[in-house]
Coordinates of C-alpha atoms in Angstrom, one line a residue:
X134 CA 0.0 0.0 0.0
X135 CA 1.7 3.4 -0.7
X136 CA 2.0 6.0 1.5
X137 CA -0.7 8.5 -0.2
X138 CA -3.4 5.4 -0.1
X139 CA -2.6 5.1 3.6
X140 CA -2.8 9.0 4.5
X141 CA -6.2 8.3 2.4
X142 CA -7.5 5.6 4.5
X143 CA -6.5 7.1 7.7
X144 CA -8.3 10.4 6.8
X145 CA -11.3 8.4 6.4
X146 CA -11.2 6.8 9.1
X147 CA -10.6 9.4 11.6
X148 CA -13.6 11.6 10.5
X149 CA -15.7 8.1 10.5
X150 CA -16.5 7.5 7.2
X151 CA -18.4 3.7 6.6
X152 CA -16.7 1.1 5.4
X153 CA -18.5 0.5 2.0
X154 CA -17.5 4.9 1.3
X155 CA -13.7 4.0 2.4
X156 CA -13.9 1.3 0.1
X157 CA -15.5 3.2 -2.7
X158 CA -13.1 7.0 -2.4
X159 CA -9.8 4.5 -2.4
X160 CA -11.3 2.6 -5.6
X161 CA -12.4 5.9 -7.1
X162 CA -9.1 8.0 -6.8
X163 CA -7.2 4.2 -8.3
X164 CA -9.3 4.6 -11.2
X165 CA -8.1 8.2 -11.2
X166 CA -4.4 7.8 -11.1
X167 CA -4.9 4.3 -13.6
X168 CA -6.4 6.7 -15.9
X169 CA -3.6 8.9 -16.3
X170 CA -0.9 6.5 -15.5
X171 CA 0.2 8.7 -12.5
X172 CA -0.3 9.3 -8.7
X173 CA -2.8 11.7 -8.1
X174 CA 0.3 13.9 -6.3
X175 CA 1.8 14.6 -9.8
X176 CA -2.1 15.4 -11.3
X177 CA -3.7 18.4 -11.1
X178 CA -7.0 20.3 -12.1
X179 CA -6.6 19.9 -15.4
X180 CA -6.6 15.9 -15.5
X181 CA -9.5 16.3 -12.9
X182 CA -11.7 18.4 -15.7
X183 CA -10.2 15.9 -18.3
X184 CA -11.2 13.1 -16.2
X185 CA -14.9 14.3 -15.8
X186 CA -15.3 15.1 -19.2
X187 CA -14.0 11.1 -19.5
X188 CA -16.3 10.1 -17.2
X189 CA -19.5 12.0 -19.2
X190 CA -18.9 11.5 -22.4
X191 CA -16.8 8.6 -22.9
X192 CA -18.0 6.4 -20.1
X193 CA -21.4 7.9 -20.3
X194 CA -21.6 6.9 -16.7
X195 CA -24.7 8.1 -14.9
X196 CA -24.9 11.2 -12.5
X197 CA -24.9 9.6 -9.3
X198 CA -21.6 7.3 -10.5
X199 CA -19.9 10.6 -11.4
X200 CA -20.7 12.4 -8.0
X201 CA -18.9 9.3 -6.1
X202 CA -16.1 9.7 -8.4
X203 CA -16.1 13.9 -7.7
X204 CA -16.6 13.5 -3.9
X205 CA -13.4 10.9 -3.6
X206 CA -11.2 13.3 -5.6
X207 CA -12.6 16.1 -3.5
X208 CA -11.4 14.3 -0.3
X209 CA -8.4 13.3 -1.4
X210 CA -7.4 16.9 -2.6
X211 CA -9.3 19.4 0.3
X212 CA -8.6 16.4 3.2
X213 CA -5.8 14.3 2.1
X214 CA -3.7 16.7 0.1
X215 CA -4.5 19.9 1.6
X216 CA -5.0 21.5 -1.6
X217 CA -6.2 25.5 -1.1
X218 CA -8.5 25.0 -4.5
X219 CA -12.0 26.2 -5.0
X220 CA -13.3 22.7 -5.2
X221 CA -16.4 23.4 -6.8
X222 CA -14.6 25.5 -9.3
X223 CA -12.3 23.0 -10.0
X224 CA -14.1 20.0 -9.6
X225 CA -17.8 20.9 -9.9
X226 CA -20.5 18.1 -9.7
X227 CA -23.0 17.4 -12.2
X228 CA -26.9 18.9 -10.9
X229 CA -29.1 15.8 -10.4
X230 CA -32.3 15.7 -12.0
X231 CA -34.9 16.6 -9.2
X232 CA -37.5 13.6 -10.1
X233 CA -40.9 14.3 -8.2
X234 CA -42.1 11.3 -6.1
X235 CA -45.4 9.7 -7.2
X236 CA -48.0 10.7 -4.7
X237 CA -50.9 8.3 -5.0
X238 CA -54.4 9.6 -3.5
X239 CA -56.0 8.2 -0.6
X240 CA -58.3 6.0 -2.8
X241 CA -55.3 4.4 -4.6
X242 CA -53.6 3.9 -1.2
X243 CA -56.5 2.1 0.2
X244 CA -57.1 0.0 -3.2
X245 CA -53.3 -1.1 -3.4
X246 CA -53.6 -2.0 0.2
X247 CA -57.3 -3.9 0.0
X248 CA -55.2 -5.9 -3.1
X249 CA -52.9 -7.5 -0.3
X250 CA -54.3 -11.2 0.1
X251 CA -52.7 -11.8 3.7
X252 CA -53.6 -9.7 6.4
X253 CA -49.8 -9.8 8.0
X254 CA -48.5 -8.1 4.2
X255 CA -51.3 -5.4 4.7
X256 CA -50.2 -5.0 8.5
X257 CA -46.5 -4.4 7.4
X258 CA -47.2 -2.6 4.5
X259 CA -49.5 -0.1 5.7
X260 CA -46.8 0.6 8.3
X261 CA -44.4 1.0 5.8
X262 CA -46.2 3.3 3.7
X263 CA -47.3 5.2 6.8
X264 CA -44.0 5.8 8.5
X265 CA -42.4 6.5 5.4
X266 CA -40.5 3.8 5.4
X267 CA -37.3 3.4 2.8
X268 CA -37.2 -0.7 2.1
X269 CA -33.9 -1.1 4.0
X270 CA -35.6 0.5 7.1
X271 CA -38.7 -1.6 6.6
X272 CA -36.1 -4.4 6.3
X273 CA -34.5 -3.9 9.3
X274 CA -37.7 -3.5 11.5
X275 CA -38.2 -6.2 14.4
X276 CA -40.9 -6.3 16.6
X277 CA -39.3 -4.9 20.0
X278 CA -38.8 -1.6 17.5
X279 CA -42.9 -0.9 17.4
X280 CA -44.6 0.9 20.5
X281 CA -48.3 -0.1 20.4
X282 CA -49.1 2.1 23.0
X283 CA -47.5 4.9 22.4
X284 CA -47.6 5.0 18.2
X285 CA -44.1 5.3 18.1
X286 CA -41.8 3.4 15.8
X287 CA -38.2 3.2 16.3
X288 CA -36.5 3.3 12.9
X289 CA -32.7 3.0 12.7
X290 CA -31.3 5.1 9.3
X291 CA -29.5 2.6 7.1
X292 CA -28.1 5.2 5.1
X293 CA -24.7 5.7 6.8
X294 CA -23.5 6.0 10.2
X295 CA -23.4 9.3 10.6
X296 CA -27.2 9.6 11.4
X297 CA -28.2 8.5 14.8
X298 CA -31.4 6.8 15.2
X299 CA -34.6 8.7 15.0
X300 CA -38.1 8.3 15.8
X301 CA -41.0 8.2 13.1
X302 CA -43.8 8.7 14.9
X303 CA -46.8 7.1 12.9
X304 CA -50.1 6.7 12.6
X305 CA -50.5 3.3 11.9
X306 CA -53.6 2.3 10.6
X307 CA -54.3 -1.1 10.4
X308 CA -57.9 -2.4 9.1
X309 CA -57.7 -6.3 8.9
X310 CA -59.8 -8.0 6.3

């Protein structure tokens, strides 16, 4: 392991980063330095813009696999390399598509929900649906996590370690068939 890809690792580690991101920012800035044939110490913002442009046009990747891509060369320059750049002058990210979510009316809601044979899918489902549930939270749901009395579920994020638990409080309305 050289000694830039260890000062990498560390940094991540120190300011707690998950696993799975250390993993990704240390394949991300290889891909970087393979690209050019070069450590990222001897590349500058130049190869950065010539390697987004690569990424766009010649890799067509998608948005989101560009931005992982952008935030592992940002770390490595503003964190690891202590670069005094304007970083989203010099490496700017691509503006996602804001995609509006598909809100179904309360009719639909309660067809969808009547179209569940089993009355245990309906019970989880409607909870889902009612807490707002994303499917790895739903996933990760166990009994001991519901409060009956209270209406209070106890939802652990999945999305990173950074977020602490939180509680969705929920009306959960179940109406067995």
């Amino acid at each position: 392991m050289t000694a830039l890809r260890q000062r990498l690792l560390e940094d991540m580690q120190i300011r707690n980063l998950s696993v799975n991101t250390q993993r990704s920012y240390i394949e991300q800035v290889s891909r970087f330095a393979r690209h050019f044939g070069q450590s990222p110490l001897a590349l500058g913002p130049e190869e950065i813009r010539t390697y987004q442009v690569y990424l766009t046009n010649e890799k067509k990747l998608a948005i989101s696999s560009i931005l992982i891509a952008i935030c592992a060369l940002r770390f490595l320059y503003k964190i690891t390399l202590k670069k005094g750049w304007v970083f989203e002058e010099i490496i700017p990210a691509p503006k996602k598509p804001q995609k509006l979510p598909i809100v179904l009316s309360p009719e639909e809601v309660m067809q969808f929900l009547s179209a569940v044979a089993f009355t245990k899918h309906r019970v989880i489902l409607t909870t889902c649906y009612a807490a707002g549930l994303r499917i790895s939270e739903a996933v990760a749901l166990r009994p001991p996590a519901l409060d009956s009395k209270r209406m209070v579920l106890r939802v652990e994020q999945m999305q990173g370690t950074a977020r602490s638990l939180r509680d969705a409080l929920a009306q959960i309305a179940c109406h067995p068939a």
